[in-house]
């Protein structure tokens, strides 16, 4: 689970800003808030992030998306640029590293992992385990070309050798896992397997996990619940018709495990194709939608023929099915959750997810949105509603609804937000509320 993330010198975030999923003291809706007995705290299963256009909501999302990619991927070359984005409105920041810090719950342990990097070099990197009392157990601490290891692990293997093989533009965490070191792998695996980021142009099908979703029946059941009048299915296609087939067939197809469909990576946003090897044959299938005609017969459509809203719901449904699966530990972060979707539909998705949450659940969803109809105390706590605001000359701040002490328990927080009392709305000359 994501406990907190702190950003500094990242895009519109200048000074350190911390986003926390730790629950506040209020007891409302407490039965669905996960309880961490060892750490003696509760961690929220959901967070909604509101704010005006260009306030920094997507910049927050991009920071986590960048960290996910940087931690789990080896740089292409020793001179490859690190894709950090500094706060550009203060000239001094251009020479300073961008800093990202995470607190994570992994297998019952609370980890603190962070790094500081410029476009050319990782300056600092640190991994510790946090005890319930607040003390830290060091695993490793990197400072430019030096590294220190905790007493509990430094004698196990020659960690210095692995560190000397870590490039300046590479994270030691990433390289240690690439060198088959198990000591830090649980943190790497959280970013690689448990964290899922979905941007507005993610593309249909990117999240379908054939090991966890055994058939499309569950997807189609949910589509029907949400009042979509079509089903999803897969159809066989000629494998040689796939784009880039001749260029990558030897490299891509040789790595396929038998009877395990994998997404084919060279298709467009509105197309989802899987490849699987059955003995010595390769089978390609493409996702299609099926509508009933006037005779009750199934008529096939390409995904690209569906509306933007239909394509968006097909992008999101696999994510929500992961969240709602038994013993899920996924943390899913969505930018522009409401894009092309009706407000009643997005609310229904969230309420279905929250019905699966309890003190023992460990899944989370965090999303940015402009849909103020989702700003409701009916199903969200005050500590689950965040507001992003930008102050001159363009610096982003984040705060929760619970931070406003003068808001009454029975107050309509949506109206309060739109009136401008909480900031985070466009500064228009005409007052609407």
XYZ file of C-alpha atoms in Angstrom:
433
model
C 0.000 0.000 0.000
C 1.062 3.558 -0.623
C 1.384 5.335 2.724
C 2.766 8.643 1.455
C 4.736 10.283 -1.338
C 6.727 13.531 -1.099
C 7.715 15.601 -4.149
C 10.309 18.354 -4.318
C 11.556 20.300 -7.339
C 9.315 18.330 -9.668
C 7.464 20.197 -12.437
C 5.145 22.656 -10.634
C 6.118 21.309 -7.177
C 8.863 23.525 -5.770
C 9.138 23.105 -2.002
C 8.467 19.617 -0.546
C 4.795 18.615 -0.758
C 3.566 15.424 0.928
C 0.529 13.419 -0.144
C -0.542 11.020 2.612
C -2.965 8.099 2.700
C -2.865 7.849 6.494
C -6.379 8.189 7.897
C -7.311 11.053 10.186
C -8.990 10.774 13.572
C -12.627 11.021 12.476
C -14.553 7.760 12.711
C -17.009 8.287 9.865
C -16.979 5.346 7.387
C -14.218 3.817 9.504
C -15.303 0.195 8.971
C -14.050 0.247 5.361
C -10.666 1.816 6.207
C -7.811 -0.766 6.337
C -6.271 -1.214 9.770
C -2.542 -1.875 10.209
C -2.279 -3.392 13.667
C 1.521 -3.627 13.759
C 1.946 0.026 12.733
C -1.025 1.139 14.876
C -2.601 3.212 12.110
C -5.240 3.116 9.401
C -4.513 3.670 5.712
C -7.155 4.984 3.337
C -8.410 2.839 0.437
C -9.249 5.816 -1.786
C -8.227 9.394 -2.515
C -9.874 11.852 -4.911
C -7.768 14.799 -6.090
C -9.631 17.919 -7.250
C -8.303 21.182 -8.638
C -8.490 23.731 -11.428
C -6.955 23.190 -14.850
C -3.160 23.644 -14.812
C -3.070 23.449 -11.013
C -0.692 20.470 -10.920
C -2.915 17.383 -10.645
C -1.366 15.684 -13.667
C 2.115 16.724 -12.518
C 1.523 14.729 -9.335
C 0.463 11.743 -11.417
C 3.461 12.111 -13.755
C 5.854 12.032 -10.791
C 4.593 8.621 -9.707
C 4.484 7.392 -13.307
C 8.104 8.501 -13.741
C 9.192 6.763 -10.523
C 7.452 3.557 -11.577
C 9.316 3.529 -14.889
C 12.695 4.712 -13.546
C 12.747 2.118 -10.760
C 11.787 -0.842 -12.933
C 13.706 -0.134 -16.146
C 17.407 -0.132 -16.888
C 18.675 3.008 -18.695
C 19.222 2.290 -22.399
C 22.806 3.583 -22.324
C 25.249 4.958 -19.767
C 24.641 8.441 -21.159
C 20.840 8.223 -21.395
C 19.100 11.237 -19.892
C 17.010 10.709 -16.748
C 13.534 12.103 -17.580
C 13.163 14.295 -14.489
C 11.321 17.611 -14.801
C 12.575 20.395 -12.544
C 10.594 23.348 -11.234
C 11.573 25.855 -13.928
C 10.238 29.078 -12.400
C 13.198 29.328 -10.026
C 16.466 29.356 -11.970
C 18.383 27.877 -9.034
C 16.246 24.733 -9.152
C 17.459 23.812 -12.631
C 20.795 22.739 -11.144
C 19.278 20.958 -8.143
C 18.057 17.351 -8.161
C 14.393 16.454 -8.159
C 13.478 14.455 -5.047
C 10.847 11.726 -4.708
C 10.210 9.889 -1.437
C 7.814 7.021 -0.804
C 6.532 5.270 2.295
C 5.141 1.837 1.431
C 3.524 -1.052 3.260
C 4.871 -4.288 1.793
C 4.172 -7.691 3.338
C 3.483 -6.135 6.720
C 6.664 -4.034 6.776
C 6.791 -0.253 6.411
C 9.509 0.860 3.974
C 10.857 4.322 3.234
C 12.461 4.628 -0.198
C 13.552 7.801 -1.943
C 15.990 9.220 -4.446
C 17.252 12.554 -5.751
C 18.343 12.911 -9.375
C 19.118 15.404 -12.108
C 18.849 14.623 -15.798
C 22.352 13.149 -15.789
C 22.942 11.604 -12.375
C 21.436 10.021 -9.269
C 22.805 11.998 -6.311
C 21.105 10.249 -3.417
C 19.142 7.048 -2.830
C 18.041 5.505 0.445
C 16.027 2.502 1.628
C 15.043 1.882 5.240
C 12.483 -0.099 7.233
C 10.409 1.981 9.643
C 9.471 0.521 13.017
C 6.113 1.243 14.754
C 8.032 3.423 17.224
C 9.365 5.614 14.396
C 12.968 4.371 14.349
C 14.647 3.427 11.068
C 16.558 0.287 10.135
C 18.999 1.132 7.348
C 19.171 -1.159 4.327
C 21.285 1.123 2.166
C 22.076 4.820 1.737
C 23.735 6.136 -1.410
C 25.420 9.509 -1.663
C 26.771 10.089 -5.184
C 29.672 7.615 -5.624
C 29.538 6.221 -2.076
C 27.149 3.802 -0.418
C 26.525 2.539 3.114
C 24.772 -0.718 3.957
C 22.882 -1.689 7.065
C 24.571 -4.012 9.528
C 21.998 -6.758 8.978
C 22.823 -7.272 5.294
C 26.281 -5.932 4.475
C 28.026 -9.220 5.266
C 25.768 -11.399 3.127
C 27.330 -10.730 -0.273
C 29.735 -8.300 -1.862
C 27.240 -5.474 -2.252
C 30.036 -3.037 -3.076
C 30.712 -4.924 -6.312
C 27.108 -4.480 -7.427
C 27.179 -0.820 -6.479
C 30.362 -0.221 -8.486
C 28.522 -1.675 -11.472
C 25.641 0.784 -11.029
C 25.773 3.582 -13.595
C 25.467 7.247 -12.504
C 22.101 7.493 -14.317
C 20.804 4.250 -12.757
C 19.170 3.460 -9.431
C 21.001 0.989 -7.217
C 17.643 -0.582 -6.355
C 17.017 -1.338 -10.024
C 20.526 -2.660 -10.652
C 20.572 -4.837 -7.523
C 17.443 -6.671 -8.688
C 18.871 -6.984 -12.211
C 21.891 -8.683 -10.595
C 19.563 -11.173 -8.844
C 19.985 -9.654 -5.394
C 16.944 -10.591 -3.286
C 17.471 -8.265 -0.297
C 15.653 -5.263 -1.821
C 13.446 -7.039 -4.342
C 10.185 -6.616 -2.412
C 10.342 -2.836 -2.877
C 11.178 -3.187 -6.560
C 8.326 -5.678 -6.973
C 5.855 -3.219 -5.439
C 6.594 -0.673 -8.162
C 6.724 -3.383 -10.833
C 3.681 -5.458 -9.867
C 1.469 -3.740 -7.279
C 1.543 -0.148 -8.569
C -0.465 0.569 -11.725
C -0.663 4.026 -13.292
C -3.297 4.841 -15.917
C -3.002 8.049 -17.904
C -5.761 9.451 -20.167
C -4.193 7.841 -23.260
C -3.290 4.509 -21.693
C -5.011 2.422 -24.334
C -7.571 -0.335 -24.212
C -6.571 -3.658 -22.734
C -3.221 -2.697 -21.325
C -4.267 -3.915 -17.879
C -5.925 -7.210 -18.715
C -4.157 -9.927 -16.727
C -4.980 -13.315 -18.177
C -3.795 -15.122 -15.060
C -6.197 -13.249 -12.788
C -9.113 -12.724 -15.169
C -9.867 -16.205 -16.435
C -12.532 -15.177 -18.910
C -14.322 -12.136 -20.247
C -17.555 -13.160 -18.499
C -16.818 -11.039 -15.438
C -15.949 -8.030 -17.617
C -19.184 -8.408 -19.553
C -21.221 -8.774 -16.351
C -19.827 -5.471 -15.117
C -20.462 -3.806 -18.490
C -24.101 -4.860 -18.230
C -24.336 -3.522 -14.666
C -23.031 -0.169 -15.916
C -25.657 -0.032 -18.720
C -23.379 -0.666 -21.704
C -25.242 -2.570 -24.416
C -22.366 -4.614 -25.823
C -20.069 -7.456 -24.829
C -16.344 -7.980 -25.307
C -14.897 -11.008 -27.039
C -11.709 -12.152 -28.774
C -11.428 -13.182 -32.427
C -8.601 -15.001 -34.216
C -6.606 -12.944 -36.719
C -3.842 -13.734 -39.171
C -0.594 -13.366 -37.272
C 1.377 -12.171 -40.307
C -0.962 -9.168 -40.602
C 0.308 -7.682 -37.358
C 2.304 -4.434 -37.570
C 6.078 -4.887 -37.107
C 5.658 -8.677 -37.432
C 8.639 -9.264 -39.728
C 10.909 -6.864 -37.830
C 10.470 -8.346 -34.354
C 9.100 -11.858 -34.826
C 12.321 -13.712 -33.964
C 13.048 -11.677 -30.829
C 9.474 -11.341 -29.562
C 8.095 -14.788 -30.317
C 11.093 -16.751 -29.050
C 10.456 -15.502 -25.499
C 6.800 -16.544 -25.291
C 5.818 -19.087 -22.669
C 3.517 -21.835 -23.848
C -0.241 -21.346 -23.312
C 0.210 -17.894 -21.784
C -1.323 -15.039 -23.834
C 0.622 -11.784 -23.720
C -0.283 -8.373 -25.165
C 1.243 -7.582 -28.548
C 2.965 -4.215 -28.010
C 2.869 -2.719 -31.510
C -0.801 -1.874 -31.927
C -2.709 1.383 -31.621
C -4.473 2.770 -28.562
C -7.868 1.449 -29.661
C -6.701 -2.072 -30.423
C -5.776 -4.940 -28.129
C -4.066 -8.031 -29.532
C -2.710 -11.044 -27.672
C -0.198 -13.653 -28.818
C 0.182 -17.107 -27.357
C 2.271 -20.145 -28.240
C 0.580 -23.525 -28.370
C 3.260 -26.156 -29.013
C 4.943 -24.934 -32.197
C 2.133 -22.640 -33.336
C 1.572 -18.963 -32.550
C -2.020 -17.780 -32.211
C -3.045 -14.130 -32.483
C -6.345 -12.790 -31.172
C -7.898 -9.320 -31.230
C -10.447 -7.844 -28.850
C -13.760 -6.890 -30.413
C -17.100 -5.584 -29.198
C -20.332 -7.378 -30.032
C -23.751 -5.739 -30.374
C -27.103 -7.433 -31.002
C -28.907 -6.520 -34.226
C -32.678 -6.367 -34.714
C -32.768 -10.155 -35.092
C -30.859 -10.750 -31.856
C -27.712 -11.783 -33.718
C -24.223 -10.776 -32.539
C -22.533 -8.244 -34.836
C -18.794 -7.651 -34.447
C -17.319 -4.140 -34.157
C -13.735 -2.961 -33.877
C -12.886 -1.260 -30.593
C -12.050 1.917 -32.535
C -15.685 2.070 -33.663
C -16.899 2.489 -30.081
C -17.388 5.884 -28.450
C -14.652 7.524 -26.353
C -16.651 6.723 -23.227
C -16.986 3.056 -24.177
C -13.271 2.814 -24.872
C -12.468 4.541 -21.584
C -14.624 2.152 -19.544
C -12.915 -0.786 -21.230
C -9.569 0.677 -20.184
C -10.708 1.016 -16.566
C -12.757 -2.119 -15.916
C -9.790 -4.521 -15.661
C -8.234 -2.179 -13.098
C -11.366 -2.146 -10.954
C -11.654 -5.913 -11.221
C -8.107 -6.199 -9.883
C -8.973 -3.848 -7.018
C -12.068 -5.835 -6.110
C -10.482 -9.279 -6.362
C -9.970 -11.190 -3.124
C -6.801 -10.256 -1.221
C -5.824 -7.640 -3.811
C -2.853 -5.463 -2.873
C -2.906 -3.260 -5.981
C -2.473 0.501 -5.766
C -3.993 2.008 -8.906
C -3.478 5.680 -9.749
C -5.607 7.212 -12.507
C -5.193 10.614 -14.105
C -8.452 12.203 -15.333
C -10.577 9.352 -14.034
C -13.810 10.913 -15.270
C -12.654 11.572 -18.844
C -15.545 10.827 -21.244
C -17.578 9.117 -18.495
C -20.950 10.096 -17.044
C -20.803 11.218 -13.432
C -23.262 8.515 -12.300
C -21.084 5.853 -13.900
C -17.877 6.979 -12.182
C -19.690 7.141 -8.857
C -21.066 3.624 -9.356
C -17.576 2.271 -10.049
C -16.220 3.877 -6.894
C -19.105 2.710 -4.731
C -18.766 -0.857 -5.998
C -15.073 -0.777 -5.107
C -15.692 0.721 -1.658
C -18.213 -2.030 -0.891
C -15.287 -4.473 -1.135
C -13.140 -2.490 1.314
C -12.752 -3.438 4.964
C -10.269 -3.263 7.828
C -8.405 -6.224 6.321
C -8.344 -5.071 2.676
C -5.110 -3.742 1.178
C -6.063 -2.295 -2.235
C -6.125 1.431 -3.063
C -7.322 3.752 -5.783
C -6.087 7.335 -6.184
C -7.421 9.515 -8.972
C -7.494 13.065 -10.279
C -10.779 14.469 -11.489
C -12.757 17.559 -12.477
C -16.071 15.895 -11.631
C -17.179 17.825 -8.548
C -20.211 15.537 -8.232
C -17.731 13.042 -6.777
C -16.917 15.478 -3.970
C -19.452 14.017 -1.584
C -19.450 13.094 2.073
C -22.009 10.383 1.290
C -19.206 7.934 0.479
C -15.911 9.831 0.889
C -14.279 10.939 4.134
C -12.823 14.437 4.526
C -9.301 12.948 4.581
C -9.984 11.202 1.243
C -10.697 14.439 -0.659
C -7.638 16.423 -1.744
C -7.461 19.864 -3.347
C -4.598 20.976 -5.564
C -3.925 24.702 -5.749
C -1.312 26.796 -7.526
C 0.068 30.022 -6.056
C 2.156 32.698 -7.848
C 4.451 32.360 -9.641
C 3.077 28.884 -10.409
C 3.868 26.642 -7.438
C 1.615 23.684 -6.581
C 0.307 22.899 -3.102
C -1.898 20.006 -1.962
C -4.131 19.785 1.087
C -7.044 17.712 2.329
C -10.561 18.782 3.087
C -9.936 17.783 6.717
C -7.326 20.553 6.963
C -10.106 23.172 6.958
C -11.191 23.357 10.587
C -14.087 25.761 9.978
C -16.097 23.390 7.752
C -19.177 22.121 9.570
C -20.125 18.437 9.730
C -23.397 19.008 7.839
C -21.965 21.459 5.298
C -22.304 20.826 1.556
C -18.605 20.595 0.731
C -19.233 20.618 -3.011
C -20.895 24.028 -2.830
C -18.183 25.242 -0.458
C -15.491 24.164 -2.915
C -17.179 25.724 -5.951
C -17.669 28.982 -4.067
C -13.873 29.332 -3.859
C -13.582 29.099 -0.077
C -11.221 26.130 -0.393
C -9.303 27.456 -3.432
C -8.406 24.941 -6.147
C -10.931 26.415 -8.623
C -10.445 28.676 -11.660
C -10.117 32.342 -10.685
C -12.845 33.822 -12.848
C -14.134 37.366 -12.887
C -17.719 36.169 -12.777
C -18.845 34.531 -9.520
C -21.144 31.533 -10.003
C -21.701 30.656 -6.323
